[in-house]
Structures are given as structure tokens and as C-alpha cells.
mmCIF file of C-alpha atoms in Angstrom:
data_model
loop_
_atom_site.group_PDB
_atom_site.id
_atom_site.type_symbol
_atom_site.label_atom_id
_atom_site.label_comp_id
_atom_site.label_asym_id
_atom_site.label_seq_id
_atom_site.Cartn_x
_atom_site.Cartn_y
_atom_site.Cartn_z
ATOM 1 C CA MET D 1 -9.312 23.669 11.506
ATOM 2 C CA HIS D 2 -7.938 20.194 12.165
ATOM 3 C CA ARG D 3 -8.738 17.698 9.446
ATOM 4 C CA ARG D 4 -9.642 14.117 10.343
ATOM 5 C CA ARG D 5 -7.169 11.643 8.904
ATOM 6 C CA ILE D 6 -6.765 7.939 8.267
ATOM 7 C CA ASP D 7 -3.385 6.674 7.115
ATOM 8 C CA GLY D 8 -4.468 4.233 4.415
ATOM 9 C CA HIS D 9 -1.161 2.398 3.992
ATOM 10 C CA VAL D 10 1.297 1.654 6.779
ATOM 11 C CA HIS D 11 3.424 -1.338 7.759
ATOM 12 C CA LEU D 12 4.349 -3.015 11.005
ATOM 13 C CA ILE D 13 7.746 -4.652 11.440
ATOM 14 C CA PRO D 14 7.900 -6.947 14.477
ATOM 15 C CA LYS D 15 11.012 -6.723 16.623
ATOM 16 C CA ARG D 16 13.504 -9.542 15.994
ATOM 17 C CA GLU D 17 17.042 -10.393 16.924
ATOM 18 C CA PRO D 18 19.506 -8.918 14.376
ATOM 19 C CA GLY D 19 20.416 -11.484 11.769
ATOM 20 C CA TRP D 20 16.960 -13.081 11.801
ATOM 21 C CA ILE D 21 16.203 -14.962 8.573
ATOM 22 C CA ASP D 22 12.589 -15.006 7.448
ATOM 23 C CA PRO D 23 11.427 -18.567 6.740
ATOM 24 C CA ILE D 24 9.119 -17.379 3.943
ATOM 25 C CA THR D 25 11.441 -15.125 1.923
ATOM 26 C CA GLN D 26 14.819 -16.266 3.261
ATOM 27 C CA TYR D 27 15.740 -12.587 3.619
ATOM 28 C CA ARG D 28 18.130 -11.707 6.452
ATOM 29 C CA HIS D 29 17.000 -8.835 8.678
ATOM 30 C CA ASP D 30 19.954 -6.993 10.207
ATOM 31 C CA ALA D 31 20.226 -3.998 12.516
ATOM 32 C CA TYR D 32 19.902 -0.376 11.394
ATOM 33 C CA GLY D 33 17.223 -1.172 8.837
ATOM 34 C CA MET D 34 19.318 -3.396 6.566
ATOM 35 C CA LEU D 35 17.711 -6.178 4.570
ATOM 36 C CA ARG D 36 19.903 -8.805 2.880
ATOM 37 C CA THR D 37 18.297 -10.523 -0.126
ATOM 38 C CA PRO D 38 19.511 -12.766 -2.958
ATOM 39 C CA LEU D 39 19.076 -9.796 -5.289
ATOM 40 C CA GLY D 40 21.248 -7.546 -3.132
ATOM 41 C CA ASP D 41 21.226 -5.600 0.100
ATOM 42 C CA ARG D 42 18.904 -2.673 0.671
ATOM 43 C CA ARG D 43 17.949 -0.393 3.523
ATOM 44 C CA ARG D 44 14.269 -0.749 4.347
ATOM 45 C CA LEU D 45 14.309 1.614 7.357
ATOM 46 C CA PRO D 46 16.230 4.722 8.351
ATOM 47 C CA PRO D 47 19.544 3.871 10.046
ATOM 48 C CA TYR D 48 18.402 5.548 13.263
ATOM 49 C CA MET D 49 15.967 2.622 13.694
ATOM 50 C CA ALA D 50 18.708 0.512 15.180
ATOM 51 C CA ASP D 51 16.485 -2.435 16.109
ATOM 52 C CA SER D 52 14.940 -2.573 12.600
ATOM 53 C CA ALA D 53 11.445 -2.642 14.084
ATOM 54 C CA PHE D 54 8.265 -0.608 13.844
ATOM 55 C CA GLU D 55 5.679 -2.021 16.201
ATOM 56 C CA ALA D 56 2.071 -1.123 16.911
ATOM 57 C CA GLY D 57 2.887 0.999 19.940
ATOM 58 C CA THR D 58 5.279 3.128 17.914
ATOM 59 C CA LEU D 59 2.716 3.523 15.148
ATOM 60 C CA MET D 60 0.118 4.706 17.645
ATOM 61 C CA GLU D 61 2.554 7.293 19.034
ATOM 62 C CA VAL D 62 3.067 8.635 15.501
ATOM 63 C CA MET D 63 -0.673 8.730 14.931
ATOM 64 C CA GLU D 64 -1.270 10.579 18.210
ATOM 65 C CA GLU D 65 1.473 13.093 17.429
ATOM 66 C CA TYR D 66 -0.016 13.981 14.037
ATOM 67 C CA GLY D 67 -3.717 13.663 14.800
ATOM 68 C CA VAL D 68 -4.350 10.534 12.722
ATOM 69 C CA GLU D 69 -7.421 8.657 13.943
ATOM 70 C CA LYS D 70 -7.042 5.309 12.178
ATOM 71 C CA ALA D 71 -4.602 3.307 10.063
ATOM 72 C CA VAL D 72 -4.649 0.433 7.603
ATOM 73 C CA LEU D 73 -1.866 -2.086 8.183
ATOM 74 C CA MET D 74 -0.775 -3.471 4.837
ATOM 75 C CA ALA D 75 0.826 -6.890 4.763
ATOM 76 C CA ARG D 76 4.272 -7.861 3.555
ATOM 77 C CA LEU D 77 5.601 -11.205 2.420
ATOM 78 C CA GLU D 78 7.040 -11.768 5.862
ATOM 79 C CA SER D 79 6.188 -14.177 8.651
ATOM 80 C CA GLY D 80 4.585 -12.809 11.784
ATOM 81 C CA VAL D 81 3.235 -9.638 10.176
ATOM 82 C CA PRO D 82 -0.438 -10.723 9.839
ATOM 83 C CA GLU D 83 -0.427 -11.832 13.471
ATOM 84 C CA ALA D 84 0.978 -8.445 14.481
ATOM 85 C CA ALA D 85 -1.755 -6.677 12.502
ATOM 86 C CA LEU D 86 -4.494 -8.785 14.080
ATOM 87 C CA ASP D 87 -3.076 -8.160 17.547
ATOM 88 C CA ALA D 88 -2.946 -4.397 16.861
ATOM 89 C CA ALA D 89 -6.576 -4.411 15.718
ATOM 90 C CA LYS D 90 -7.569 -6.092 18.996
ATOM 91 C CA ARG D 91 -5.443 -3.744 21.126
ATOM 92 C CA TYR D 92 -6.796 -0.610 19.430
ATOM 93 C CA PRO D 93 -10.405 -1.461 18.479
ATOM 94 C CA GLY D 94 -11.915 0.719 15.789
ATOM 95 C CA ARG D 95 -8.589 2.331 14.943
ATOM 96 C CA ILE D 96 -6.788 -0.398 13.004
ATOM 97 C CA ALA D 97 -7.709 -2.399 9.903
ATOM 98 C CA GLY D 98 -5.332 -5.184 8.920
ATOM 99 C CA ALA D 99 -4.409 -6.884 5.652
ATOM 100 C CA VAL D 100 -2.754 -10.229 5.003
ATOM 101 C CA CYS D 101 -0.704 -11.867 2.289
ATOM 102 C CA VAL D 102 -1.299 -15.572 1.637
ATOM 103 C CA GLU D 103 0.376 -18.384 -0.253
ATOM 104 C CA ILE D 104 -0.390 -18.162 -3.935
ATOM 105 C CA ARG D 105 -0.360 -21.886 -4.480
ATOM 106 C CA GLY D 106 -1.298 -24.665 -2.124
ATOM 107 C CA GLU D 107 -3.109 -23.446 0.983
ATOM 108 C CA GLY D 108 -3.909 -19.889 -0.101
ATOM 109 C CA GLU D 109 -7.685 -20.244 -0.238
ATOM 110 C CA ALA D 110 -7.803 -21.977 3.127
ATOM 111 C CA GLN D 111 -5.575 -19.270 4.591
ATOM 112 C CA LEU D 112 -7.933 -16.582 3.304
ATOM 113 C CA GLN D 113 -10.856 -18.389 4.902
ATOM 114 C CA GLU D 114 -8.976 -18.648 8.200
ATOM 115 C CA TRP D 115 -7.886 -15.012 8.305
ATOM 116 C CA HIS D 116 -11.366 -13.843 7.381
ATOM 117 C CA SER D 117 -12.829 -15.905 10.235
ATOM 118 C CA ARG D 118 -10.408 -14.130 12.583
ATOM 119 C CA GLY D 119 -11.564 -10.676 11.524
ATOM 120 C CA ILE D 120 -9.230 -9.740 8.659
ATOM 121 C CA GLY D 121 -11.044 -8.186 5.690
ATOM 122 C CA ILE D 122 -8.207 -7.212 3.332
ATOM 123 C CA VAL D 123 -5.790 -9.294 1.255
ATOM 124 C CA LYS D 124 -2.786 -7.762 -0.459
ATOM 125 C CA PHE D 125 -0.849 -8.962 -3.491
ATOM 126 C CA GLU D 126 2.584 -7.379 -3.911
ATOM 127 C CA MET D 127 3.608 -8.403 -7.410
ATOM 128 C CA ARG D 128 7.297 -7.586 -7.216
ATOM 129 C CA GLY D 129 7.744 -9.578 -4.021
ATOM 130 C CA LEU D 130 5.601 -12.422 -5.336
ATOM 131 C CA ASN D 131 7.764 -12.682 -8.439
ATOM 132 C CA GLU D 132 10.901 -12.752 -6.303
ATOM 133 C CA LEU D 133 9.381 -15.540 -4.225
ATOM 134 C CA TYR D 134 7.620 -17.662 -6.829
ATOM 135 C CA GLY D 135 9.394 -16.847 -10.084
ATOM 136 C CA LYS D 136 7.432 -15.494 -13.042
ATOM 137 C CA LEU D 137 3.902 -14.827 -11.839
ATOM 138 C CA GLU D 138 1.190 -12.882 -13.620
ATOM 139 C CA ILE D 139 -1.895 -11.316 -12.113
ATOM 140 C CA CYS D 140 -4.137 -13.665 -14.123
ATOM 141 C CA ASP D 141 -2.222 -16.783 -13.109
ATOM 142 C CA PRO D 142 -4.880 -19.464 -12.407
ATOM 143 C CA ALA D 143 -3.794 -19.674 -8.755
ATOM 144 C CA MET D 144 -4.160 -15.908 -8.384
ATOM 145 C CA MET D 145 -7.579 -15.976 -10.029
ATOM 146 C CA ARG D 146 -8.782 -18.599 -7.556
ATOM 147 C CA LEU D 147 -7.696 -16.325 -4.713
ATOM 148 C CA PHE D 148 -9.501 -13.342 -6.225
ATOM 149 C CA GLY D 149 -12.604 -15.502 -6.472
ATOM 150 C CA LYS D 150 -12.284 -16.569 -2.848
ATOM 151 C CA ALA D 151 -11.821 -12.954 -1.762
ATOM 152 C CA GLU D 152 -14.978 -11.977 -3.655
ATOM 153 C CA GLU D 153 -16.868 -14.862 -2.025
ATOM 154 C CA LEU D 154 -15.775 -13.730 1.445
ATOM 155 C CA GLY D 155 -16.377 -10.038 0.743
ATOM 156 C CA MET D 156 -12.695 -9.214 1.300
ATOM 157 C CA ILE D 157 -11.093 -6.125 -0.234
ATOM 158 C CA VAL D 158 -8.223 -6.894 -2.617
ATOM 159 C CA VAL D 159 -5.190 -4.601 -2.639
ATOM 160 C CA ILE D 160 -2.699 -4.900 -5.512
ATOM 161 C CA ASP D 161 0.753 -3.376 -5.633
ATOM 162 C CA PRO D 162 1.492 -3.952 -9.340
ATOM 163 C CA GLY D 163 5.206 -3.199 -9.000
ATOM 164 C CA PRO D 164 7.169 -0.702 -11.132
ATOM 165 C CA VAL D 165 5.659 0.321 -14.468
ATOM 166 C CA ALA D 166 8.494 -1.424 -16.346
ATOM 167 C CA PHE D 167 7.987 -4.639 -14.369
ATOM 168 C CA PRO D 168 6.843 -7.670 -16.448
ATOM 169 C CA SER D 169 3.722 -8.301 -14.353
ATOM 170 C CA TYR D 170 2.574 -4.664 -14.455
ATOM 171 C CA SER D 171 -0.602 -5.296 -16.417
ATOM 172 C CA PRO D 172 -3.668 -3.037 -16.448
ATOM 173 C CA GLU D 173 -5.197 -5.466 -18.939
ATOM 174 C CA GLN D 174 -4.996 -8.384 -16.534
ATOM 175 C CA ILE D 175 -6.431 -6.350 -13.670
ATOM 176 C CA SER D 176 -9.288 -5.438 -16.003
ATOM 177 C CA THR D 177 -9.829 -9.163 -16.603
ATOM 178 C CA VAL D 178 -9.996 -9.723 -12.837
ATOM 179 C CA LEU D 179 -12.621 -6.990 -12.474
ATOM 180 C CA HIS D 180 -14.757 -8.429 -15.273
ATOM 181 C CA THR D 181 -14.430 -11.992 -13.962
ATOM 182 C CA TYR D 182 -15.415 -11.055 -10.409
ATOM 183 C CA PRO D 183 -18.092 -8.354 -10.671
ATOM 184 C CA ALA D 184 -18.518 -7.872 -6.914
ATOM 185 C CA LEU D 185 -14.815 -7.540 -6.105
ATOM 186 C CA LYS D 186 -13.583 -4.280 -4.561
ATOM 187 C CA LEU D 187 -9.997 -3.512 -5.535
ATOM 188 C CA VAL D 188 -7.405 -0.972 -4.397
ATOM 189 C CA ILE D 189 -4.336 -0.214 -6.521
ATOM 190 C CA CYS D 190 -1.356 0.991 -4.489
ATOM 191 C CA HIS D 191 0.817 4.070 -4.880
ATOM 192 C CA MET D 192 -1.211 5.880 -7.598
ATOM 193 C CA GLY D 193 -0.315 3.037 -9.943
ATOM 194 C CA LEU D 194 3.431 3.650 -9.420
ATOM 195 C CA PRO D 195 4.298 6.806 -11.416
ATOM 196 C CA PHE D 196 7.828 8.070 -10.892
ATOM 197 C CA TYR D 197 9.918 11.192 -11.420
ATOM 198 C CA GLY D 198 10.484 11.718 -15.142
ATOM 199 C CA LEU D 199 7.877 9.153 -16.245
ATOM 200 C CA ARG D 200 6.599 11.345 -19.081
ATOM 201 C CA LYS D 201 10.019 11.216 -20.742
ATOM 202 C CA ASN D 202 9.347 7.563 -21.566
ATOM 203 C CA ALA D 203 6.265 7.571 -23.781
ATOM 204 C CA GLY D 204 5.745 3.809 -23.631
ATOM 205 C CA LEU D 205 5.851 3.582 -19.833
ATOM 206 C CA TYR D 206 3.759 6.711 -19.462
ATOM 207 C CA GLU D 207 1.010 5.217 -21.633
ATOM 208 C CA LYS D 208 1.199 2.004 -19.627
ATOM 209 C CA TRP D 209 0.680 3.996 -16.430
ATOM 210 C CA ARG D 210 -2.179 5.904 -18.066
ATOM 211 C CA ALA D 211 -3.823 2.555 -18.822
ATOM 212 C CA MET D 212 -3.421 1.581 -15.158
ATOM 213 C CA ILE D 213 -5.108 4.709 -13.816
ATOM 214 C CA GLY D 214 -7.733 4.259 -16.528
ATOM 215 C CA LEU D 215 -9.041 1.404 -14.386
ATOM 216 C CA GLY D 216 -10.305 4.156 -12.100
ATOM 217 C CA SER D 217 -13.290 4.531 -14.427
ATOM 218 C CA CYS D 218 -14.639 1.400 -12.704
ATOM 219 C CA SER D 219 -16.610 2.258 -9.587
ATOM 220 C CA ARG D 220 -15.108 -0.736 -7.722
ATOM 221 C CA VAL D 221 -11.526 0.535 -8.022
ATOM 222 C CA TRP D 222 -9.753 2.835 -5.563
ATOM 223 C CA PHE D 223 -6.183 4.145 -5.616
ATOM 224 C CA ASP D 224 -4.132 4.736 -2.504
ATOM 225 C CA VAL D 225 -1.961 7.815 -2.823
ATOM 226 C CA THR D 226 1.125 6.661 -0.987
ATOM 227 C CA ALA D 227 4.928 6.240 -1.127
ATOM 228 C CA VAL D 228 5.495 9.591 -2.849
ATOM 229 C CA PRO D 229 8.888 10.109 -1.106
ATOM 230 C CA ASP D 230 10.126 6.821 -2.575
ATOM 231 C CA LEU D 231 8.662 7.181 -6.057
ATOM 232 C CA PHE D 232 9.829 10.785 -6.390
ATOM 233 C CA GLU D 233 13.076 10.602 -4.437
ATOM 234 C CA GLU D 234 14.997 12.341 -7.232
ATOM 235 C CA GLU D 235 12.607 15.296 -7.156
ATOM 236 C CA GLY D 236 12.356 15.672 -3.385
ATOM 237 C CA TYR D 237 9.920 17.645 -1.264
ATOM 238 C CA PRO D 238 7.525 19.316 -2.104
ATOM 239 C CA TYR D 239 7.113 16.765 -4.938
ATOM 240 C CA SER D 240 5.500 19.088 -7.467
ATOM 241 C CA GLU D 241 5.728 16.576 -10.321
ATOM 242 C CA ALA D 242 4.085 13.913 -8.172
ATOM 243 C CA LEU D 243 1.059 16.183 -7.797
ATOM 244 C CA THR D 244 0.699 16.487 -11.581
ATOM 245 C CA TYR D 245 0.262 12.705 -11.768
ATOM 246 C CA PHE D 246 -2.167 12.840 -8.873
ATOM 247 C CA LYS D 247 -4.171 15.438 -10.777
ATOM 248 C CA GLU D 248 -4.312 13.139 -13.807
ATOM 249 C CA LEU D 249 -5.584 10.346 -11.591
ATOM 250 C CA LEU D 250 -8.302 12.578 -10.152
ATOM 251 C CA HIS D 251 -9.571 13.433 -13.638
ATOM 252 C CA ILE D 252 -10.383 9.752 -14.113
ATOM 253 C CA CYS D 253 -11.637 8.433 -10.772
ATOM 254 C CA GLY D 254 -12.618 11.665 -9.047
ATOM 255 C CA PRO D 255 -12.126 12.581 -5.381
ATOM 256 C CA ASP D 256 -14.353 9.762 -4.061
ATOM 257 C CA ARG D 257 -11.895 6.931 -4.761
ATOM 258 C CA VAL D 258 -8.493 8.186 -3.703
ATOM 259 C CA ILE D 259 -7.041 7.330 -0.297
ATOM 260 C CA TRP D 260 -4.184 9.159 1.374
ATOM 261 C CA GLY D 261 -1.444 7.245 3.135
ATOM 262 C CA THR D 262 2.269 7.296 3.842
ATOM 263 C CA ASP D 263 3.785 3.789 3.515
ATOM 264 C CA ILE D 264 5.706 4.334 6.749
ATOM 265 C CA PRO D 265 8.069 3.334 8.211
ATOM 266 C CA GLY D 266 10.118 2.869 5.019
ATOM 267 C CA THR D 267 9.299 6.338 3.702
ATOM 268 C CA PHE D 268 10.831 7.861 6.840
ATOM 269 C CA ARG D 269 14.153 7.389 5.020
ATOM 270 C CA ARG D 270 13.282 10.280 2.735
ATOM 271 C CA ALA D 271 10.576 12.448 4.312
ATOM 272 C CA THR D 272 8.957 13.430 7.575
ATOM 273 C CA TYR D 273 5.372 12.574 8.443
ATOM 274 C CA SER D 274 4.469 16.272 8.317
ATOM 275 C CA GLN D 275 5.804 16.510 4.774
ATOM 276 C CA MET D 276 3.739 13.508 3.694
ATOM 277 C CA ILE D 277 0.643 15.285 4.995
ATOM 278 C CA GLU D 278 1.502 18.685 3.560
ATOM 279 C CA VAL D 279 2.177 17.355 0.036
ATOM 280 C CA PHE D 280 -1.566 16.857 -0.364
ATOM 281 C CA GLU D 281 -2.852 19.521 2.014
ATOM 282 C CA ARG D 282 -1.383 22.173 -0.284
ATOM 283 C CA CYS D 283 -3.120 20.853 -3.433
ATOM 284 C CA ASP D 284 -4.820 23.964 -4.776
ATOM 285 C CA PHE D 285 -6.920 21.851 -7.162
ATOM 286 C CA LEU D 286 -8.744 20.220 -4.230
ATOM 287 C CA ASP D 287 -11.332 22.042 -2.138
ATOM 288 C CA GLY D 288 -11.850 21.347 1.546
ATOM 289 C CA GLN D 289 -14.558 18.738 0.960
ATOM 290 C CA ASP D 290 -12.353 16.838 -1.507
ATOM 291 C CA LYS D 291 -9.473 16.863 0.973
ATOM 292 C CA ASP D 292 -11.766 15.467 3.646
ATOM 293 C CA LYS D 293 -12.565 12.603 1.269
ATOM 294 C CA LEU D 294 -8.898 12.012 0.443
ATOM 295 C CA PHE D 295 -7.655 12.122 4.034
ATOM 296 C CA TYR D 296 -10.534 10.410 5.828
ATOM 297 C CA GLU D 297 -13.933 9.699 4.338
ATOM 298 C CA ASN D 298 -12.973 7.378 1.475
ATOM 299 C CA ALA D 299 -10.796 5.136 3.634
ATOM 300 C CA ASN D 300 -13.360 5.169 6.422
ATOM 301 C CA GLN D 301 -16.130 3.961 4.125
ATOM 302 C CA LEU D 302 -14.027 1.306 2.390
ATOM 303 C CA TYR D 303 -11.913 -0.118 5.216
ATOM 304 C CA PHE D 304 -13.964 0.720 8.330
ATOM 305 C CA ASN D 305 -17.530 0.512 6.935
ATOM 306 C CA GLY D 306 -18.111 4.158 7.761
ATOM 307 C CA LYS D 307 -17.969 3.615 11.534
#
């Protein structure tokens, strides 16, 4: 039987001329998926994506091919991406939910108000990228707290990518402070809280990750289960160790607050879309009803209001 699916974490990359320099990050975007940054070059897309783009039409073709009904477009610290998400939501009504990133200081609150008025209901904070852009920045920075408060006021969902477990701003304690300060805020933590292959060999980092997933005891916290091919690159498909961390997460938050997703197109460097589905379809510790929640129902209720 075909299972209904929502991809809870994807990205759009607008098409640009090779060599384009983003005015926000100052990163240079070259052909064949190459990104040039002050911290070094990295490949963000597979080299067969010669134009270094992944636009809404391509995403919809992928979704049609694999029977995915809806998708959540997560923002990046990159100009033009929120506009692309909003345009996709208008072109494919009911099938796309879009997120934005905003300035942390200065006009951030006004930007949130503007995007909300235009139909965007999700704001994402990517801590590694924010630290690259702004210097040392913690989750409980006063400017961040004002934005969390504004998001709560507007009823927007907050998505946090806390960065790698060893990263300075990876702080379950500060996220807990956010949740206590803003008691109506709904919050999604990306990528299962960022476990990685061999995490248990480092007791300190493992306990830090355990504290992060411990936030799942709060009924206003969800975890998206995404980017497994990147986090567990050394292990490779079928990512058996990744599923042990997923099982730990489920023991805390249960099957009602986990959301499947892929983090494409970047994860296409290491896995196929079918593999990213099958990793979780073959979980023998989930029954059919739990898989329906993981693949569709939880994301539909949170991001699409159950419609």
C-alpha cells in the first residue's frame, strides 16, 4: 500500500549565473555545485548539477516521481530564497509550506512581520551559518530572544538547526530557556539534534546530544528526522547506527513529534531519494500507524494545519 508522504525539510536554490556572489553571505556560487566561502570551498550539490540550481519545478518533479504530496521549504542564509519559497507556495497551493531566515539584529522583527503578512508561517535559525555571518552568537542572545518573542506573537513556528554537537552555540539549556520564556512557542529542532556516526565514542558529546533530545519531553517540541546521508556519511546506506539514535529519540518524544524529511538537494551527493525513504520504512520498531505519523500526519498537522 502506498504511504502518504510529506518531505519536511527541503531547500530551493534559485538559478544564477556561475560566479554569483551572495550579497548577504559574500559566498561565491560556482558551477557544478561548488560554494566558495572565507572558511574554504565546499560542494553543496552533486557535480552533475552543473547549473548549481534546484528550483521549484525540479522539486515538484522529484515529489511526483516518489509520491510525495507536500514539502516544507526550509530557508538558508541566502538572498532570493524566501521569495522563491513564497512563489512556489503560490504556484502549488496546498502543497508547499515555506520558511524564512531574517536579520538577527536591526530589521529582523519588522522582516518577520512582513513575511508573516505575505503568508509565511515558519522562521528558521541556522546557528552555524549565523555564527559565520555575525560572529559569536548564542541562542539566548537578546536579539535572538526578541525574534523568538515576535514569532510567538505572530503564531509562527520556529525551526532551529543547532549546528554540530561540538559547536559552541549547541545549547540544549538555552533552547530550554527559550521554551520557558515563550510558553506558546512551537519549536522544531532539525536533523534529530545532529547525532553523527561514532557519537557514542565521545561520552561528553553523546551526553550533550542526549540533553538536546531530552527537550522532546516538552509537548511543543518536534524533531525533523533529516540529513541522515550527511550525518552518517562514514557509515553509508542503510545507516543502521543512525536508526539507533532515532530509536533513542522516539523513547523520549514518541511517534507524534517526529517529522521525516530529506534535506535535498544537498543530500543527493550521498544518497538517492529512494534510500532516504527506505531508511525509515524498514524500521522494525515502528508499526504502520507510527510510520504514517512520521511520514505524513505530524508534518501535516504542524505545517499545513491538518488540511
